[in-house]
mmCIF file of C-alpha atoms in Angstrom:
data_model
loop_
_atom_site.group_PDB
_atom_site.id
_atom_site.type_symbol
_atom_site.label_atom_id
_atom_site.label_comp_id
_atom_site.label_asym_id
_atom_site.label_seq_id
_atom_site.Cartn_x
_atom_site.Cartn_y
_atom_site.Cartn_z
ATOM 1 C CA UNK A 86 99.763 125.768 112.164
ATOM 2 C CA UNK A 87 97.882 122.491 111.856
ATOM 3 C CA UNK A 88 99.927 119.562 113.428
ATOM 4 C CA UNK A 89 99.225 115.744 113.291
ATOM 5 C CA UNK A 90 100.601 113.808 115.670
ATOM 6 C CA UNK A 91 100.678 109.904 115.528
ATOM 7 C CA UNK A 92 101.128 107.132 118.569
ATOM 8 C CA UNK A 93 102.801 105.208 119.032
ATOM 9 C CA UNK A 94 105.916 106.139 117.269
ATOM 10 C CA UNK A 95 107.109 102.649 117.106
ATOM 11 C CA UNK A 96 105.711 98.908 117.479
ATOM 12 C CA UNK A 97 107.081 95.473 117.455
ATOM 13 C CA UNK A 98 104.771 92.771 117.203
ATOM 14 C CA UNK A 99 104.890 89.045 117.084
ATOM 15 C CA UNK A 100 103.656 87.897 113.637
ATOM 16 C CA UNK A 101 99.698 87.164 114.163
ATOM 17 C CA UNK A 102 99.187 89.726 116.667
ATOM 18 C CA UNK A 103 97.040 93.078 116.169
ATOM 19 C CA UNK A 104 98.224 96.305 115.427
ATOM 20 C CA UNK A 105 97.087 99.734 115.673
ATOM 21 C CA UNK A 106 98.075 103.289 115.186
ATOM 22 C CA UNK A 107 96.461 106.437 116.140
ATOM 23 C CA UNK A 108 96.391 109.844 114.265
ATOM 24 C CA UNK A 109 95.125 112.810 116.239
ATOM 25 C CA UNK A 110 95.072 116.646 114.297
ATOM 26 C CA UNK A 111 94.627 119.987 115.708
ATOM 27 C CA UNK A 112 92.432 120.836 113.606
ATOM 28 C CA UNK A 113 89.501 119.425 112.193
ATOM 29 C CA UNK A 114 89.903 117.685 109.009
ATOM 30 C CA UNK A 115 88.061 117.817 105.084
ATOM 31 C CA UNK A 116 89.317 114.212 104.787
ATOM 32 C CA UNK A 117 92.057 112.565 106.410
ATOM 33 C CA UNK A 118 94.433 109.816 103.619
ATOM 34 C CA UNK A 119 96.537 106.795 104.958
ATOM 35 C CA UNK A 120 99.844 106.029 103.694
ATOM 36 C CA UNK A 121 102.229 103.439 103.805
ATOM 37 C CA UNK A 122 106.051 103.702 103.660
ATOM 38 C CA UNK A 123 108.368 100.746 103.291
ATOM 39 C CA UNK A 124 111.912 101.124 104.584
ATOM 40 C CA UNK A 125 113.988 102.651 101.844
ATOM 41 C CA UNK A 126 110.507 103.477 100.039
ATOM 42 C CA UNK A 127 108.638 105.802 99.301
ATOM 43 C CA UNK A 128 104.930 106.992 100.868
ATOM 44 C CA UNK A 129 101.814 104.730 98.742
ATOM 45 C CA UNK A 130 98.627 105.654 99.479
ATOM 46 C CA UNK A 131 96.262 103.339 101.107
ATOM 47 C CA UNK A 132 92.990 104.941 101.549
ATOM 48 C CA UNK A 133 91.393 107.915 101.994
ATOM 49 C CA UNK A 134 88.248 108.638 104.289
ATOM 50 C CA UNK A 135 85.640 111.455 103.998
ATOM 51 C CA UNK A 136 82.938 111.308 106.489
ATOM 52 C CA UNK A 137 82.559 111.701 109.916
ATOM 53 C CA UNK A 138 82.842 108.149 111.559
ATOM 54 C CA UNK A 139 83.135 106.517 108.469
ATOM 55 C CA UNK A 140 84.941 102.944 108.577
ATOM 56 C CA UNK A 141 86.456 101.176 105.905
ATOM 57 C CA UNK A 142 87.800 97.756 105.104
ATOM 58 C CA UNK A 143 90.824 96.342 103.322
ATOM 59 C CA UNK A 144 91.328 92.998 103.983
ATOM 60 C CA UNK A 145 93.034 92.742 107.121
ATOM 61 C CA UNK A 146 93.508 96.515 107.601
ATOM 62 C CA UNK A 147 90.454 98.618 109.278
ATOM 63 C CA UNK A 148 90.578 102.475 109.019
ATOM 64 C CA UNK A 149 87.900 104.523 110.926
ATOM 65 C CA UNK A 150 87.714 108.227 110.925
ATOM 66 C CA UNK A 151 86.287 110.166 113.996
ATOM 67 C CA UNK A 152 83.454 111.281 114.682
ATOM 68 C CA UNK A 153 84.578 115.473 115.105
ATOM 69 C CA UNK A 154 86.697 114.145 112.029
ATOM 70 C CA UNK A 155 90.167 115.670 113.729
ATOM 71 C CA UNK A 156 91.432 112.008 114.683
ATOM 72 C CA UNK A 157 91.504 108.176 112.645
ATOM 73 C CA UNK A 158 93.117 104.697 113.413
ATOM 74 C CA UNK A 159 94.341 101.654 111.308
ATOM 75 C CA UNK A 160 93.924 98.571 112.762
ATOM 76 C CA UNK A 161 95.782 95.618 111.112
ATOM 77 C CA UNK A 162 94.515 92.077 112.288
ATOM 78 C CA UNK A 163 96.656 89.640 112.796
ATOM 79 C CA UNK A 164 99.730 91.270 111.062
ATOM 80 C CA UNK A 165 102.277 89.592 108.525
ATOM 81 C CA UNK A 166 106.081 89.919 107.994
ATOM 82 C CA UNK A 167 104.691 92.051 104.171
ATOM 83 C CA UNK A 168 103.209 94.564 107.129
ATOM 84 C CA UNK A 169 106.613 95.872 108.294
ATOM 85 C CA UNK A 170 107.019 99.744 107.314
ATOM 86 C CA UNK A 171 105.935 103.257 108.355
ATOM 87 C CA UNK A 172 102.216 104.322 108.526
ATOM 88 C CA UNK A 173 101.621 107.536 108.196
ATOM 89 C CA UNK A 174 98.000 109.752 108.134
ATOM 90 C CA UNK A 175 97.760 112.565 106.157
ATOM 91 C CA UNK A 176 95.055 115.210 106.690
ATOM 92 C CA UNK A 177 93.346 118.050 104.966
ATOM 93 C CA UNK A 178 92.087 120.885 106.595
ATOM 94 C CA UNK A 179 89.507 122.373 105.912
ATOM 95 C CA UNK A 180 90.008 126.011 104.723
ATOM 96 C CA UNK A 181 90.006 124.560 100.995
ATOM 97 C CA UNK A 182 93.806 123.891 100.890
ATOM 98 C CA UNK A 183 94.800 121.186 98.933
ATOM 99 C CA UNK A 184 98.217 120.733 101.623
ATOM 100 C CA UNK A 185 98.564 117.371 103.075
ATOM 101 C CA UNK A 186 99.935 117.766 106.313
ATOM 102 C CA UNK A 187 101.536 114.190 107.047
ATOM 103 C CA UNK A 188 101.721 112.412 111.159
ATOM 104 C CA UNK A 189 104.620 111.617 112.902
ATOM 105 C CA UNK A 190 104.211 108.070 111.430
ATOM 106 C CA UNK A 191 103.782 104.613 113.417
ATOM 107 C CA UNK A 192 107.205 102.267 112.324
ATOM 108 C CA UNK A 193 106.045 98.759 112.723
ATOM 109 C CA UNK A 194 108.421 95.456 113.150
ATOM 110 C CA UNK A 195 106.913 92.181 112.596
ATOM 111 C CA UNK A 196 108.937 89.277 114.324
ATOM 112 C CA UNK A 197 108.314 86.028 112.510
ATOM 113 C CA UNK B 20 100.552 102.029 85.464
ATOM 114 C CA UNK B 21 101.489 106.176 85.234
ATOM 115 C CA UNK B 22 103.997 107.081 87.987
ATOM 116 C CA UNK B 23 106.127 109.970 89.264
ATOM 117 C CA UNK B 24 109.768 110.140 88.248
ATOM 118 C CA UNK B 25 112.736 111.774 89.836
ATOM 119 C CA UNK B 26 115.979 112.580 89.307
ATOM 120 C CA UNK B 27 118.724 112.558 90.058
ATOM 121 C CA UNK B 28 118.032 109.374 92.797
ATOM 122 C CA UNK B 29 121.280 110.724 94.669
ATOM 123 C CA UNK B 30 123.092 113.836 94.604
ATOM 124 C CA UNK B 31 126.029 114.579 96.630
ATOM 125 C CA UNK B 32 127.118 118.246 97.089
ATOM 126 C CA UNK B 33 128.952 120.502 98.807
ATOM 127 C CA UNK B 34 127.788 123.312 101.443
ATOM 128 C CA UNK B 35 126.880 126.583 99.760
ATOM 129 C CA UNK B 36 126.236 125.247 96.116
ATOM 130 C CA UNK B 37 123.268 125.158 94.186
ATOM 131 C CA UNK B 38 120.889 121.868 93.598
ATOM 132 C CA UNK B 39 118.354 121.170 91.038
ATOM 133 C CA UNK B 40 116.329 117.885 91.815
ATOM 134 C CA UNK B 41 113.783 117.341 88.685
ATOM 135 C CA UNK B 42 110.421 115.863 88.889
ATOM 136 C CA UNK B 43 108.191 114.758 86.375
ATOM 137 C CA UNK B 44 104.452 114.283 87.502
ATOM 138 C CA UNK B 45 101.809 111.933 86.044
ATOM 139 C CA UNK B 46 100.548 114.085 83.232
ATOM 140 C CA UNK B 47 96.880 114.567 83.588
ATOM 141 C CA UNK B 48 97.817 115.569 87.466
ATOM 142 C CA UNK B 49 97.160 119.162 88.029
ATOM 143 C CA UNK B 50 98.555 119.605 92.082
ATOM 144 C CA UNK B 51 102.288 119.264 92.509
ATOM 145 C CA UNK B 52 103.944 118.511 95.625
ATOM 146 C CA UNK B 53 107.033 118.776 96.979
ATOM 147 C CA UNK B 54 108.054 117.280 100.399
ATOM 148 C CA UNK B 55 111.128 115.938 102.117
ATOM 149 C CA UNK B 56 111.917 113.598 104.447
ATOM 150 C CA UNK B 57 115.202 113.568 106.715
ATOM 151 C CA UNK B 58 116.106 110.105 108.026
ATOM 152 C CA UNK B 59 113.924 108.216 110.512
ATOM 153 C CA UNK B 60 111.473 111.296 110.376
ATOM 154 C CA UNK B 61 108.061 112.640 109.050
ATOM 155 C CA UNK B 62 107.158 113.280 105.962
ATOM 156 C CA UNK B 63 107.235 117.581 105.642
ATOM 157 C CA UNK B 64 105.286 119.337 103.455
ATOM 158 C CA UNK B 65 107.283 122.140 101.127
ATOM 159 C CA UNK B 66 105.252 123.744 99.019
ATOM 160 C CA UNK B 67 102.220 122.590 96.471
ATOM 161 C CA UNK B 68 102.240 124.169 92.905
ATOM 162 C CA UNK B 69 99.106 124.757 90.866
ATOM 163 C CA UNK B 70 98.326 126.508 87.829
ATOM 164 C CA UNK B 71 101.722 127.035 87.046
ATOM 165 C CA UNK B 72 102.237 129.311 90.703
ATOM 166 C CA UNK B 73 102.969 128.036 93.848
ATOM 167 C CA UNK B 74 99.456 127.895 96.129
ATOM 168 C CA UNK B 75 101.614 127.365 99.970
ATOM 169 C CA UNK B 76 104.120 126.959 101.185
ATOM 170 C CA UNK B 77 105.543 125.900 104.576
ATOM 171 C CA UNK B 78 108.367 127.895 106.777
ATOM 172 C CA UNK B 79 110.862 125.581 105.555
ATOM 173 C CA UNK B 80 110.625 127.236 102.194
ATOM 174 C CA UNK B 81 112.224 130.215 102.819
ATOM 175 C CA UNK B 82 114.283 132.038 100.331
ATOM 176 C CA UNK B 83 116.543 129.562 99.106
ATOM 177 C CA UNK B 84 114.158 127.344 97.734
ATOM 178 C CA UNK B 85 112.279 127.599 94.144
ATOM 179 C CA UNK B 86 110.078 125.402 91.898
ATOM 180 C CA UNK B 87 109.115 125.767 88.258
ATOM 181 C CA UNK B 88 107.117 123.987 85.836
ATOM 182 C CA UNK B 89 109.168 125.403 82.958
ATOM 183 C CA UNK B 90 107.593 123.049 80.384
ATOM 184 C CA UNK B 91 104.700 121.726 80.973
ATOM 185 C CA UNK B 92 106.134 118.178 82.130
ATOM 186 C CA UNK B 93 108.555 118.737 84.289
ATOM 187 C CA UNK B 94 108.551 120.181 87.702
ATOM 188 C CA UNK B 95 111.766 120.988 89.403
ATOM 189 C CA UNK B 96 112.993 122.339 93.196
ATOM 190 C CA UNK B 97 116.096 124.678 93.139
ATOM 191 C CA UNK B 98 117.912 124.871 96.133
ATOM 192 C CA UNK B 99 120.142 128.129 95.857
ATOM 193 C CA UNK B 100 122.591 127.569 98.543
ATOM 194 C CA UNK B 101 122.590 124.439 100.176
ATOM 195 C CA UNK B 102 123.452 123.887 104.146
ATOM 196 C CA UNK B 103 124.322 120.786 106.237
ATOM 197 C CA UNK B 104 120.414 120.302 107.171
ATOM 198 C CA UNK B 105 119.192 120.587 103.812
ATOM 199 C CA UNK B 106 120.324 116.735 103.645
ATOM 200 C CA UNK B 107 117.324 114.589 103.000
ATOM 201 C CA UNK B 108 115.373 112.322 100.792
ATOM 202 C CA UNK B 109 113.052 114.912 98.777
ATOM 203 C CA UNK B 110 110.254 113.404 97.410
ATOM 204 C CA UNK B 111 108.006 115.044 94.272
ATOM 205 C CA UNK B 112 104.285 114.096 94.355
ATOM 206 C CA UNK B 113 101.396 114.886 92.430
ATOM 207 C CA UNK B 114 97.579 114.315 92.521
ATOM 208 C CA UNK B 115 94.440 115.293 90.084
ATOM 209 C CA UNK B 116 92.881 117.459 92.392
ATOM 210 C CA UNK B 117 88.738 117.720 92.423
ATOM 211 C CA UNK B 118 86.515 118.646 96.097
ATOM 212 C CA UNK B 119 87.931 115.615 97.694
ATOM 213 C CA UNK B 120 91.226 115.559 97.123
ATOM 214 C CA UNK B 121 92.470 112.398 96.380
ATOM 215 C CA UNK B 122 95.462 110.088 95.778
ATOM 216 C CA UNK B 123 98.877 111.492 96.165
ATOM 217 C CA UNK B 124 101.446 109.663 93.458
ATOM 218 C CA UNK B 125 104.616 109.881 95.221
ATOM 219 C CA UNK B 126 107.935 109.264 93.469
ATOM 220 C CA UNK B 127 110.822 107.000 94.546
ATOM 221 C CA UNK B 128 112.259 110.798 96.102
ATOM 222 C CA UNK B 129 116.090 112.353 95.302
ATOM 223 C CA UNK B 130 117.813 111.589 98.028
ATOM 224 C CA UNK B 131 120.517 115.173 98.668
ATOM 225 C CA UNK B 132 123.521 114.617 100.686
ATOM 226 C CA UNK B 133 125.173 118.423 101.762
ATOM 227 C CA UNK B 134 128.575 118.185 102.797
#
């Protein structure tokens, strides 16, 4: 079945410094969703991305999806302590389902 | 702002008996969701529910497991006979649906504790 996997699993980074996480699929993706999870939370959506090697913008967060559309990134610049939590991807597939297969997730620490 | 409610936020139970965690979606939503999450770990799809029948469902819902929309609000999981690694946070969610998907509402999850 259609796996996501996410790297890396877990990041600390000084407070100011860049982030990113990678989400690579199996499969190839209808659309591919970002979420965020803060400890003892529960998963709110970020974004969602469509087309091949689209980019989008959030502030200080950067989500691209590639090009064969079966991997993304979010790139956070210059990261704050409000940044710790999980991030996870979430893709679609694209035999029509409307399952959201969710990534290993990306746990990032902030040190002030 | 509409949002997803569960209950009960914690249940506590013992191996081999039956759990009911209750879910009630944002009402125009017509996809409903069901995935759990044990500590530290992914989030893992269950099973999505539309048109009052379930549309997939992953090999973790086997048998034991059940949903139901039994009144047009509410959506609820049954778990018939519980074991140790049923414990997890479950967490309802629930979207609109349309070609590209869109938003999943997630709610604060039930969090089931199998002893």
């Amino acid at each position: 079945g259609q796996q996501v996997m996410q790297i890396p699993q877990y990041q600390h980074v000084q407070e100011g410094e860049d982030f990113t996480t990678y989400c690579n699929s199996s499969t190839t993706l209808s659309n591919i969703q970002w979420y965020k999870q803060r400890p003892g939370g529960h998963p709110v959506f970020l974004i969602q991305l469509v087309k091949s090697g689209e980019v989008k913008k959030q502030k200080r967060l950067t989500f691209q999806f590639g090009e064969a559309k079966k991997n993304s990134s979010l790139h956070i610049t210059a990261t704050q302590t409000t940044d710790v939590g999980t991030y996870f991807c979430a893709g679609r597939d694209t035999s029509g389902t409307y399952k959201y297969i969710f990534g290993t997730g990306t746990r990032l620490k902030v040190l002030a | 702002e509409p949002e997803v409610t569960q209950t009960p936020s914690h249940q506590v139970t013992q191996m081999g008996q039956e759990v009911i965690l209750r879910c009630v979606p944002i009402s125009n939503h017509l996809y409903f969701y069901w995935y759990r999450q044990i500590l530290g770990q992914k989030v893992e799809f269950l099973v999505s529910f539309y048109n009052n029948e379930i549309s997939e469902k992953s090999e973790i819902f086997d048998d034991q497991f059940s949903v139901e929309r039994p009144d047009g609000s509410n959506f609820t999981l049954k778990i018939r006979s519980t074991k140790l690694e049923d414990s997890a946070m479950y967490f309802c969610a629930s979207h609109y649906g349309g070609a590209l998907g869109g938003e999943l509402f997630f709610g604060e999850g039930s969090r089931l504790t199998v002893l």
